[in-house]
Coordinates of C-alpha atoms in Angstrom, one line a residue:
X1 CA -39.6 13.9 10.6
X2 CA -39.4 10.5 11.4
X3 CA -40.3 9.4 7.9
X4 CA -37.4 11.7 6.4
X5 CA -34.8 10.2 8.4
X6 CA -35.7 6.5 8.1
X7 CA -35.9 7.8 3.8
X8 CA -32.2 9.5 4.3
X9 CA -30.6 6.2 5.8
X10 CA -32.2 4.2 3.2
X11 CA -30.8 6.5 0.6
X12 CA -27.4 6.6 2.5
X13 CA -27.6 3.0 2.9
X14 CA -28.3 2.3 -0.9
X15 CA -25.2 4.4 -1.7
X16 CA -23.1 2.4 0.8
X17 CA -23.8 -0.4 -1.1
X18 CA -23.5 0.7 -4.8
X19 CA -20.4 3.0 -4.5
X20 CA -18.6 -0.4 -2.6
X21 CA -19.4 -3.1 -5.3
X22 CA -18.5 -0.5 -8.0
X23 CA -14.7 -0.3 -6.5
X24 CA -14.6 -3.0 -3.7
X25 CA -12.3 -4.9 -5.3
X26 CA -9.9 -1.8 -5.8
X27 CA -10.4 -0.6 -2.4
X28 CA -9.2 -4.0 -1.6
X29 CA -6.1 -4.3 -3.2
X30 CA -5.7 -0.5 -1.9
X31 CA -6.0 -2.1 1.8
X32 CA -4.0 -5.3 1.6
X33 CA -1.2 -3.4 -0.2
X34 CA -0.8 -0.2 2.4
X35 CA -1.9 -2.9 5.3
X36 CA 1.9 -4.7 4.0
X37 CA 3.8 -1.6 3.2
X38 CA 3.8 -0.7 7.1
X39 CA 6.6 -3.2 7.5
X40 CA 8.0 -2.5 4.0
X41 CA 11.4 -2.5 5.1
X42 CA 11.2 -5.8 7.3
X43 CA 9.9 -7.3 4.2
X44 CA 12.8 -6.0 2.0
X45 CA 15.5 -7.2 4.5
X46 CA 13.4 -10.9 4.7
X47 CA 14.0 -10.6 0.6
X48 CA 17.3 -10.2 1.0
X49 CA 18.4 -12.6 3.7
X50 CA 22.3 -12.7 2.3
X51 CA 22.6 -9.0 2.5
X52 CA 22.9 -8.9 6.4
X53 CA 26.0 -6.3 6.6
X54 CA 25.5 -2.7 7.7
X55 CA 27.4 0.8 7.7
X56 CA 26.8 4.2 8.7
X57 CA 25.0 6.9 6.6
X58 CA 27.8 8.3 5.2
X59 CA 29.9 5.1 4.0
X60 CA 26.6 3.8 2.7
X61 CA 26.4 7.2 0.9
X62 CA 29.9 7.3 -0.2
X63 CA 29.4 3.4 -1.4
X64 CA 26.5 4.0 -3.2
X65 CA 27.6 7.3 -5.2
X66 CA 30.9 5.7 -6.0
X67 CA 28.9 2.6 -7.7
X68 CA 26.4 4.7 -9.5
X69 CA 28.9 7.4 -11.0
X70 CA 30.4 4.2 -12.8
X71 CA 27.1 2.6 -13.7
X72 CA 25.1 5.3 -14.3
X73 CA 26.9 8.3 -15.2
X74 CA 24.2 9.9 -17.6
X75 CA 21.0 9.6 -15.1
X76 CA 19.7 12.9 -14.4
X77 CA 19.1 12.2 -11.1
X78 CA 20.3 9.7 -8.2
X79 CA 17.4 9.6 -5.4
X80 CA 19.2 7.7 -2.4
X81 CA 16.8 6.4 0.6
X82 CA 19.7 6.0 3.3
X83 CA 19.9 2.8 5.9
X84 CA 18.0 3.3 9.2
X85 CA 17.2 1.1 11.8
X86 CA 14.7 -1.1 9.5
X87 CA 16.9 -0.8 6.8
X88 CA 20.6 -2.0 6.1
X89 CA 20.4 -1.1 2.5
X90 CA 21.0 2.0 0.5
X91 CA 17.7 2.3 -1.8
X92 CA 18.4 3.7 -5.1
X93 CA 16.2 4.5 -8.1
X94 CA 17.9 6.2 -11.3
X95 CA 17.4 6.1 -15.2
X96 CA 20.6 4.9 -17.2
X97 CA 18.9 5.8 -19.9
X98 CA 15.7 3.0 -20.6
X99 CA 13.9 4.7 -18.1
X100 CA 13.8 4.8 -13.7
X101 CA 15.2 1.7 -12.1
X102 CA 15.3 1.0 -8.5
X103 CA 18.1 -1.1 -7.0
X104 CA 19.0 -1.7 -3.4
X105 CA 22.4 -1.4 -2.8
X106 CA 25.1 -3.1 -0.3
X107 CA 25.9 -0.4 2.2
X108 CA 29.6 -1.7 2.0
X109 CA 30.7 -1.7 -1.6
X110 CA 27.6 0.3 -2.9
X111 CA 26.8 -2.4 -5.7
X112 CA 23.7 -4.1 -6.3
X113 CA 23.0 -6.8 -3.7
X114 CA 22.7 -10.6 -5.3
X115 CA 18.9 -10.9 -5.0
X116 CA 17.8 -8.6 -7.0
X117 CA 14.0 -7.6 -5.7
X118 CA 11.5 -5.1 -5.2
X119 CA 11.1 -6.1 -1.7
X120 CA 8.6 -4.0 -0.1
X121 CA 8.6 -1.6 -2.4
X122 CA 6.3 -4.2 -4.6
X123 CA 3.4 -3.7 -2.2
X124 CA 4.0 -0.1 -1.7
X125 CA 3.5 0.9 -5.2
X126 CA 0.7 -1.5 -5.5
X127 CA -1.4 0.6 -2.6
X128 CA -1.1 3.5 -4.5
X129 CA -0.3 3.0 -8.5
X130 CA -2.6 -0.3 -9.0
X131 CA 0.3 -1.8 -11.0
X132 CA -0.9 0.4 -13.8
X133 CA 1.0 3.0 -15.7
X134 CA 0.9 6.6 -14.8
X135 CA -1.3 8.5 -13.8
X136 CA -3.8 6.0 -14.5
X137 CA -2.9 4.0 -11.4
X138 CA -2.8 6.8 -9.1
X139 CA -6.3 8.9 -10.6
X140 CA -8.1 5.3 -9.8
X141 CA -6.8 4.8 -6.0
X142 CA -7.6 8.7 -6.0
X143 CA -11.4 7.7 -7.2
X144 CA -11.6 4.4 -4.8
X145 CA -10.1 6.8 -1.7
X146 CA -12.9 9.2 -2.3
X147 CA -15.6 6.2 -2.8
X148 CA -13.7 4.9 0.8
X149 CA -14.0 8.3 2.3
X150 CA -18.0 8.2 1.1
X151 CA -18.5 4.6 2.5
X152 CA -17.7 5.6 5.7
X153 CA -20.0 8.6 6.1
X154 CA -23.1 6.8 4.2
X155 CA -22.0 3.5 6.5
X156 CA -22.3 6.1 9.3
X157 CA -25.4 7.8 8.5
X158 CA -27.4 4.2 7.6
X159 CA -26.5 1.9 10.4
X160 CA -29.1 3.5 13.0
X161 CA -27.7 1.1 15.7
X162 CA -24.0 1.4 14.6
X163 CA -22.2 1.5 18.2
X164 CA -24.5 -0.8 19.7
X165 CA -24.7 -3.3 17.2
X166 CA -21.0 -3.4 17.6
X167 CA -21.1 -5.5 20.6
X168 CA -23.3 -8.1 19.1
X169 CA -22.0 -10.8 17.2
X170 CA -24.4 -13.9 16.1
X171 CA -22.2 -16.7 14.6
X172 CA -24.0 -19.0 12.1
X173 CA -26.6 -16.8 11.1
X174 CA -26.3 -16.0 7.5
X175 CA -26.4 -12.4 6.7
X176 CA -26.7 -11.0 9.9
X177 CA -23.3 -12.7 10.8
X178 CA -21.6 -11.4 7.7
X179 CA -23.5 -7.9 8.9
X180 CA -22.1 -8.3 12.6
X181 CA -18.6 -9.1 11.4
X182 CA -18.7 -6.0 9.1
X183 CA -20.0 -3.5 11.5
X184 CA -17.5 -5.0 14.3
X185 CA -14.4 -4.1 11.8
X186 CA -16.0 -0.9 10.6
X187 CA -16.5 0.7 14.1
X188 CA -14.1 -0.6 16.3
X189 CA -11.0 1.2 14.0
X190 CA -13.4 3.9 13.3
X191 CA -11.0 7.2 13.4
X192 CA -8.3 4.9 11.9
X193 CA -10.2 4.7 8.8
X194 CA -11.4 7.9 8.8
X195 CA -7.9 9.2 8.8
X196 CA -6.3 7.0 7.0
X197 CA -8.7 7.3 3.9
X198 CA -8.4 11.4 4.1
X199 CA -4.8 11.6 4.6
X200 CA -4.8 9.2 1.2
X201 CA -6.5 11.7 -0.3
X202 CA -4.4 14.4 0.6
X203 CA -1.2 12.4 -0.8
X204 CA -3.0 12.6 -3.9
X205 CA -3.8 16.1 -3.9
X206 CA -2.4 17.4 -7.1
X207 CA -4.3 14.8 -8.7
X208 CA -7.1 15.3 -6.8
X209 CA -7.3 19.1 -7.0
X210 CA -5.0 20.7 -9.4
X211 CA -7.0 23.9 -10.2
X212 CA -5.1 25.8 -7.3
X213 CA -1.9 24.8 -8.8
X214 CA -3.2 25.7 -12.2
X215 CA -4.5 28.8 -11.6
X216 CA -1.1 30.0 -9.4
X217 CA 1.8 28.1 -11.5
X218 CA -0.1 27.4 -14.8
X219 CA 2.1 24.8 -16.6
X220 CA 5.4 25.6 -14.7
X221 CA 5.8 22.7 -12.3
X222 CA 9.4 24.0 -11.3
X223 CA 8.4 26.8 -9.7
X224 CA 5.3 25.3 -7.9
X225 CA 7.5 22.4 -6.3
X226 CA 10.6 25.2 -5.5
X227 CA 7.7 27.0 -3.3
X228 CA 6.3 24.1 -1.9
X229 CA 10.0 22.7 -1.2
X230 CA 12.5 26.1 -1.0
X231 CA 15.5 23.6 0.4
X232 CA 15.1 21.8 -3.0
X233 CA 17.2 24.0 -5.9
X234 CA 16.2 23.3 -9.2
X235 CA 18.4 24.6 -11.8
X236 CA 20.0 23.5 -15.5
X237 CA 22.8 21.3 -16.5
X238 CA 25.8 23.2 -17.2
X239 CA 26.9 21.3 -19.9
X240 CA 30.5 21.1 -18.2
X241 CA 31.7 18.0 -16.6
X242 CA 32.7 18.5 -12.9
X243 CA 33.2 15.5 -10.2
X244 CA 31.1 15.6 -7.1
X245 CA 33.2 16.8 -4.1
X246 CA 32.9 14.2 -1.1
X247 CA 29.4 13.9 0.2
X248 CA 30.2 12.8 3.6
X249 CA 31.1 15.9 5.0
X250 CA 27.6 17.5 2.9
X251 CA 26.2 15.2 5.4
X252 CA 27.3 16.1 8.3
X253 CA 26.8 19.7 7.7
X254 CA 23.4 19.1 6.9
X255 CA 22.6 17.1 9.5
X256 CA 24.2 20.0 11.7
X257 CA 21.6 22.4 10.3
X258 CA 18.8 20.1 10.4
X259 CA 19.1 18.9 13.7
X260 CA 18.4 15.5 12.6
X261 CA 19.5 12.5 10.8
X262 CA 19.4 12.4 6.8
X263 CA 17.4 10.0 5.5
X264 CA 16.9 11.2 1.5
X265 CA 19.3 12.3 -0.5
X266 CA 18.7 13.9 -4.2
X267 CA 21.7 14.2 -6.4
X268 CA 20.5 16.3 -9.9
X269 CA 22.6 16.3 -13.2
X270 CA 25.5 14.3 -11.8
X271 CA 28.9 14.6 -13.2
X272 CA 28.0 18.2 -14.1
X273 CA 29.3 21.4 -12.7
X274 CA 25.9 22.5 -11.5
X275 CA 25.0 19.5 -10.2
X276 CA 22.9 19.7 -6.8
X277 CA 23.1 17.7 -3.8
X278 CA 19.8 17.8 -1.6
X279 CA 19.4 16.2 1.7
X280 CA 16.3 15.6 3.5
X281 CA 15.8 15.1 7.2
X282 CA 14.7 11.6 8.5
X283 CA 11.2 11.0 8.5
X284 CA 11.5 8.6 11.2
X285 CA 12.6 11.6 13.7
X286 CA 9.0 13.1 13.1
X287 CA 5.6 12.9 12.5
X288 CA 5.6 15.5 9.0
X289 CA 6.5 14.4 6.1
X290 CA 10.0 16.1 4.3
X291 CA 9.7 18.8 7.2
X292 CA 12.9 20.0 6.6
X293 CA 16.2 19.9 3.5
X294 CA 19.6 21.8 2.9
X295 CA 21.0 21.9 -1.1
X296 CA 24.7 21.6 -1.8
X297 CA 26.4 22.5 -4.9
X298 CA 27.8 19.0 -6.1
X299 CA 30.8 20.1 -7.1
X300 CA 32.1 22.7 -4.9
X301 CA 30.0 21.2 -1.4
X302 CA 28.8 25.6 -0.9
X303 CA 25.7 25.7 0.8
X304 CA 22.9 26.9 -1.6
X305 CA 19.1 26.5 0.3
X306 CA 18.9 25.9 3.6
X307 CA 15.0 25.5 4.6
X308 CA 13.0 24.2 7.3
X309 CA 9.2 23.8 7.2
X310 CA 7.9 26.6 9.6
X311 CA 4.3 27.7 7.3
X312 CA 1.4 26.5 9.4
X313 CA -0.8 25.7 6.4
X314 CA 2.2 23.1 4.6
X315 CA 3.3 22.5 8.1
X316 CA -0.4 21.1 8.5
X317 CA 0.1 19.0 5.4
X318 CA 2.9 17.6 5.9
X319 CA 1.7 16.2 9.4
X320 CA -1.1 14.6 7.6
X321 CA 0.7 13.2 4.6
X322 CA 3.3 11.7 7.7
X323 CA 0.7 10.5 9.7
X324 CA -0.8 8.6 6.3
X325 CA 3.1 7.3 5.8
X326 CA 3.7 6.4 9.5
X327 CA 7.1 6.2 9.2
X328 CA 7.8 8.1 12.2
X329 CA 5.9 5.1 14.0
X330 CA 7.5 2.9 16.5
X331 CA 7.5 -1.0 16.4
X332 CA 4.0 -0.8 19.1
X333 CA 2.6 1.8 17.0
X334 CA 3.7 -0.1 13.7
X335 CA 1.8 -3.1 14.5
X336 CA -1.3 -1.3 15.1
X337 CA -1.5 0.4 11.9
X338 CA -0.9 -3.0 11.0
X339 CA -4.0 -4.4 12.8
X340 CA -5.9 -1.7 12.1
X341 CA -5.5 -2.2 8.2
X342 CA -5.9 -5.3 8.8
X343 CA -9.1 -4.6 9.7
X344 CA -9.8 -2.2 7.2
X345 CA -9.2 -4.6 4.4
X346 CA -11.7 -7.4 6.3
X347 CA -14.0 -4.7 6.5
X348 CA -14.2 -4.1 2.3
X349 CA -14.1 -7.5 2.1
X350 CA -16.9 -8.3 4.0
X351 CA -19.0 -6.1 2.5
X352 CA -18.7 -7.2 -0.6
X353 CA -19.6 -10.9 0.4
X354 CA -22.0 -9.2 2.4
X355 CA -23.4 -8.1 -0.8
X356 CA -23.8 -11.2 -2.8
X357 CA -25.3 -12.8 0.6
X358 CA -28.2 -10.2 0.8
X359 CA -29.2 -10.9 -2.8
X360 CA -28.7 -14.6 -3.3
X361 CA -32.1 -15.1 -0.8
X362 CA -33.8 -12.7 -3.2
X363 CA -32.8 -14.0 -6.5
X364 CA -30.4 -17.2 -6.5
X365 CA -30.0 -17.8 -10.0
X366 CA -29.5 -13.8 -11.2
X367 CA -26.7 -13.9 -13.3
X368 CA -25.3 -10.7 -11.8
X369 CA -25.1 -12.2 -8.4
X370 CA -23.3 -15.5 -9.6
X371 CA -20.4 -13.6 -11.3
X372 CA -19.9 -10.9 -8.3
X373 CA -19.9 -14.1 -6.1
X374 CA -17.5 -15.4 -8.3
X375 CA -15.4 -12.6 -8.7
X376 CA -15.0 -12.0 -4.9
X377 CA -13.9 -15.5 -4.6
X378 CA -11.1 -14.7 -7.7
X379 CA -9.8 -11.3 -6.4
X380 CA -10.7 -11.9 -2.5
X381 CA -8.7 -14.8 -2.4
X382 CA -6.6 -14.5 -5.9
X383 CA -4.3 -11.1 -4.3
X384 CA -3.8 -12.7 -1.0
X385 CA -2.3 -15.6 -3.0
X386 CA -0.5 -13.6 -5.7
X387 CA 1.3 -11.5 -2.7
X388 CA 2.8 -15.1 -1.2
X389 CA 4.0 -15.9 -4.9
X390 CA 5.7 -12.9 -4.8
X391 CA 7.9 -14.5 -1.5
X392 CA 7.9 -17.7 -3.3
X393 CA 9.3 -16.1 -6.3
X394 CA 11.5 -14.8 -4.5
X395 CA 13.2 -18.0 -2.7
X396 CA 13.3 -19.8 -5.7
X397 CA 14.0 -17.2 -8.7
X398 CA 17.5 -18.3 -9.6
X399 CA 20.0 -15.3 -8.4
X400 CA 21.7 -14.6 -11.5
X401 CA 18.6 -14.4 -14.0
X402 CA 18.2 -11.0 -15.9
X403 CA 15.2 -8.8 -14.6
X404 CA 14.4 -11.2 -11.5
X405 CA 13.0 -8.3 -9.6
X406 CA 10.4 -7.9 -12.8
X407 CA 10.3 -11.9 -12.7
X408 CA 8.8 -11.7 -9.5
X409 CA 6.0 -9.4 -10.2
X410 CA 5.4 -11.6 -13.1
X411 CA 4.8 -14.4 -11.0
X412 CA 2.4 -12.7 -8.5
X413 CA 0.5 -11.2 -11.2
X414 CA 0.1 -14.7 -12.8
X415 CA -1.0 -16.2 -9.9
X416 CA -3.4 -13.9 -9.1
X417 CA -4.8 -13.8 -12.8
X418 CA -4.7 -17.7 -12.1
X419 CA -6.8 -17.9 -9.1
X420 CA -9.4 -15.7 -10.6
X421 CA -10.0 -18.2 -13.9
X422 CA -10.1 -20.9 -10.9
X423 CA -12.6 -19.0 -9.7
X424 CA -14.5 -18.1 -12.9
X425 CA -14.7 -22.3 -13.4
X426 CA -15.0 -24.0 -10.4
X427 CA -18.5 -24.5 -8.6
X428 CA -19.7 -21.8 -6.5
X429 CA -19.9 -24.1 -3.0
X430 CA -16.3 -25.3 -4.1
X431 CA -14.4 -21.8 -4.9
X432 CA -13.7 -20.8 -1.4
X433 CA -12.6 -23.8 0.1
X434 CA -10.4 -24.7 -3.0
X435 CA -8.7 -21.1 -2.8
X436 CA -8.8 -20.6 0.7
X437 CA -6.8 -24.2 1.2
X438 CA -4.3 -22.9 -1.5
X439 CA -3.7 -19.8 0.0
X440 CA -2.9 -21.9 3.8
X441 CA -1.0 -23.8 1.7
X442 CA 1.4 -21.0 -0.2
X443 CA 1.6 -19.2 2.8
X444 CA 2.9 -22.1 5.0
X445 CA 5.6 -23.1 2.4
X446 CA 6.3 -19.3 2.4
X447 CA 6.9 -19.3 5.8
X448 CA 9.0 -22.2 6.1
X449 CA 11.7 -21.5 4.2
X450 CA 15.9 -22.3 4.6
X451 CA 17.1 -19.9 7.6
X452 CA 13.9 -18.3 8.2
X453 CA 14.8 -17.7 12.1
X454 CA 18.2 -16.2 11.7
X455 CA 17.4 -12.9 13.2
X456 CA 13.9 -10.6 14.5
X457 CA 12.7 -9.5 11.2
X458 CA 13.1 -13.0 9.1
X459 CA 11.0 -14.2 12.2
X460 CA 8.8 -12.0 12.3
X461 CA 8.0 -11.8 8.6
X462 CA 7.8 -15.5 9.2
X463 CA 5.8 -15.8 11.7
X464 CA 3.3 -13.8 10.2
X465 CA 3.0 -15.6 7.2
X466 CA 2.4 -19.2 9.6
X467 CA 0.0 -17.4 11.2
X468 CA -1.9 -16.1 8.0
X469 CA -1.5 -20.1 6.9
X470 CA -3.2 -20.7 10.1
X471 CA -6.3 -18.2 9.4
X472 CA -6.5 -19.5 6.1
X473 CA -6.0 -22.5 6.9
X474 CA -9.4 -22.8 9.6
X475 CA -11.4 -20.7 7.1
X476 CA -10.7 -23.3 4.0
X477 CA -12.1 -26.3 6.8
X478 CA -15.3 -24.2 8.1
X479 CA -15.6 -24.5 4.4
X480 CA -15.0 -27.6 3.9
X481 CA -17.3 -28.6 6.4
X482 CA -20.1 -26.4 5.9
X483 CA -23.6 -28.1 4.6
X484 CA -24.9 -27.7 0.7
X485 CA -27.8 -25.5 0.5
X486 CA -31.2 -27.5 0.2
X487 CA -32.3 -26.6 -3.3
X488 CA -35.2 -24.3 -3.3
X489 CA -38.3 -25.1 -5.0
X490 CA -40.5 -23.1 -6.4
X491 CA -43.9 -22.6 -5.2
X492 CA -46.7 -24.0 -7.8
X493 CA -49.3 -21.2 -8.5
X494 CA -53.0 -22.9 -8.3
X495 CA -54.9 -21.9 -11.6
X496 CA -58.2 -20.7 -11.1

């Protein structure tokens, strides 16, 4: 019996290894992105530090219609994400035609504010899209949150001395460091991950799983979202051109019904005469996701669906796809999903220097090893980098330039591309401290910038960034410091 276990682990352990390499380096921009979009809205408002006024839900509302029924009268759809507490912006994402934009807009006059950005919303779509187009983006952080989901079991299931090997820590001891560290930021956030990685999944369901849906709804998407979302009507453009009645008192009414704050508000076929107006409670007042919504006819304001989530089985989802979200988390709670992804993202990057640092005793000069060792050095280092050019970008962008908020990306994505041909040509003993010194670098001058301190988020944001300079910036000397590897010779073989 014996025997079988000690074969299962090292088939588990094998598995661990293979599935990691095969999609660490997704799973790690998967971590660092949903590690940054905890504080997505922070990180929009530090974007936009001359956007600073604010306004109730329903002047914001009022604002932001008014401005869009001028500038984009033919969208089919307006999908509002109201101001909050994090928030002093109206978020807005519409089609005028060349296909969705998103726009944050002044809660005041409802236009576009002067720095145009993605804000936060850059890193959110990175966790889950990839930067790629649909659905490819989303089918591969599908396939890397299974192959997270299975490196947790396997990691589980091989480390015999998991729990206790958590309290042990060796410094300056090669691979058994590396293992240490890895273990220590497996197992302390244990259930975090666990969670986290399955409620992923579950946010991908449709993707994931569609045969259910298939086999109910067939091709008719309609009528699978209008069961999954009753509150939510769904019906043709009229063809007639009506004005949408006001929309503050829709608000309140709904708001009445809900018991809650609004936070979402969906606005289908505007300008017609059977346009819809859906409002969704706050996900900030709870843990579920979309737990509750009321529909309005746009142009008479009549009451139309009127639905709260009461079905334990979608009542169950919902709690897991909000718990993934955590946007019902205080500032405490915030910050620990925060440290906990954190740690989640050290975790997969570990391992894979863990991997490279197992096999370069074995074989040194295999090619395979030189260009994974290479390739964590380009990505591990290269998206950290490319997320601070993003805040660069964003300080020094000029305000007025067509597509900034695509300028932006363009810049991150450069840089990152950038640091990974560094990485591809630069000595193996000099890639991490050359990268590792640039990212202390980027991140302090991203930190530093003109009126960084002028209220708690842009010091926060700040302050975060000096202290990922800081990190960095030790790493990048430990490196610097650290002795060349005495060349190995081989050992002569005595002929007979």
């Amino acid at each position: 019996m014996s025997a079988v276990r000690e074969g299962a682990r090292q088939v588990m352990a094998w598995l661990h290894g293979w599935t990691g390499l095969l999609l660490g380096w997704v799973l790690f921009v998967m971590c660092l992105g949903g590690t940054l979009s905890v504080f997505k809205p922070e990180i929009g408002r530090w974007m936009r530090p001359e956007t600073t006024a604010t306004a109730d839900r329903a002047a914001a509302l009022t604002a932001a219609t008014g401005w869009l029924a001028t500038n984009a009268p033919n969208s089919f759809g307006w999908y509002l994400t109201l101001p909050n507490d994090r928030m002093n912006t109206v978020e807005a994402t519409y089609d005028p035609g060349s296909g969705f934009v998103y726009r944050a807009l002044d809660p005041i006059t409802g236009a576009p504010v002067p720095r145009e950005t993605l804000g936060g919303e850059f890193f959110y779509r990175l966790h889950f899209e990839l930067q790629l187009p649909f659905p490819w983006g989303r089918l591969l952080a599908s396939l890397a949150a299974m192959v997270l989901l299975l490196g947790l079991i396997t990691g589980i299931i091989a480390h015999r001395r998991i729990f206790k090997d958590f309290f042990t820590f060796r410094p300056a001891k090669g691979q058994r460091s590396w293992l240490d560290g890895h273990n220590a930021l497996g197992v302390l956030p244990l259930p975090f991950h666990i969670m986290i990685s399955f409620t992923g999944l579950l946010t991908l369901a449709t993707l994931n799983m569609p045969w259910a849906i298939s086999a109910n709804y067939g091709r008719d998407m309609t009528a699978m979202f209008q069961a999954f979302q009753p509150g939510q009507v769904d019906r043709p453009a009229a063809g007639k051109p009506a004005p949408l009645a006001p929309l503050a008192p829709m608000l309140h009414e709904a708001e009445r019904r809900l018991g809650q704050p609004v936070g979402r508000v969906t606005i289908a076929h505007p300008g017609d005469a059977a346009s819809v107006v859906t409002m969704f409670r706050d996900d900030a007042r709870q843990i579920a996701y979309a737990a509750g919504a009321v529909s309005f006819d746009g142009a008479t304001s009549r009451v139309i669906a009127d639905f709260t989530e009461n079905r334990p089985a979608l009542q169950t989802y919902s709690v897991a796809y909000g718990l993934h979200l955590a946007r019902f988390a205080p500032l405490a709670t915030r910050w620990l999903y925060f440290l906990c992804g954190a740690m989640l993202t050290l975790a997969v990057a570990s391992g894979m220097v863990l991997w490279v640092v197992k096999r370069r005793e074995r074989a040194p000069r295999s090619l395979g090893n030189r260009i994974v060792e290479r390739l964590n050095a380009g990505v591990l280092a290269g998206l950290p980098i490319g997320c601070v050019a993003l805040l660069l970008a964003n300080r020094v962008v000029p305000l007025g330039l067509a597509d900034r908020a695509q300028a932006e990306v363009f810049m991150a994505l450069w840089s990152a591309a950038g640091v990974l041909l560094l990485a591809a040509l630069l000595p193996a003993k000099h890639s991490w401290p050359v990268l590792l010194t640039l990212l202390a670098l980027a991140s302090l001058t991203a930190g530093l910038p003109g009126g960084a301190f002028a209220d708690s988020v842009q010091t926060g944001v700040s302050l975060t960034l000096l202290a990922g300079a800081a990190a960095s910036g030790w790493l990048a000397w430990t490196q610097w410091r650290r002795p060349a590897p005495a060349p190995r010779r081989r050992a002569r073989i005595q002929r007979a």
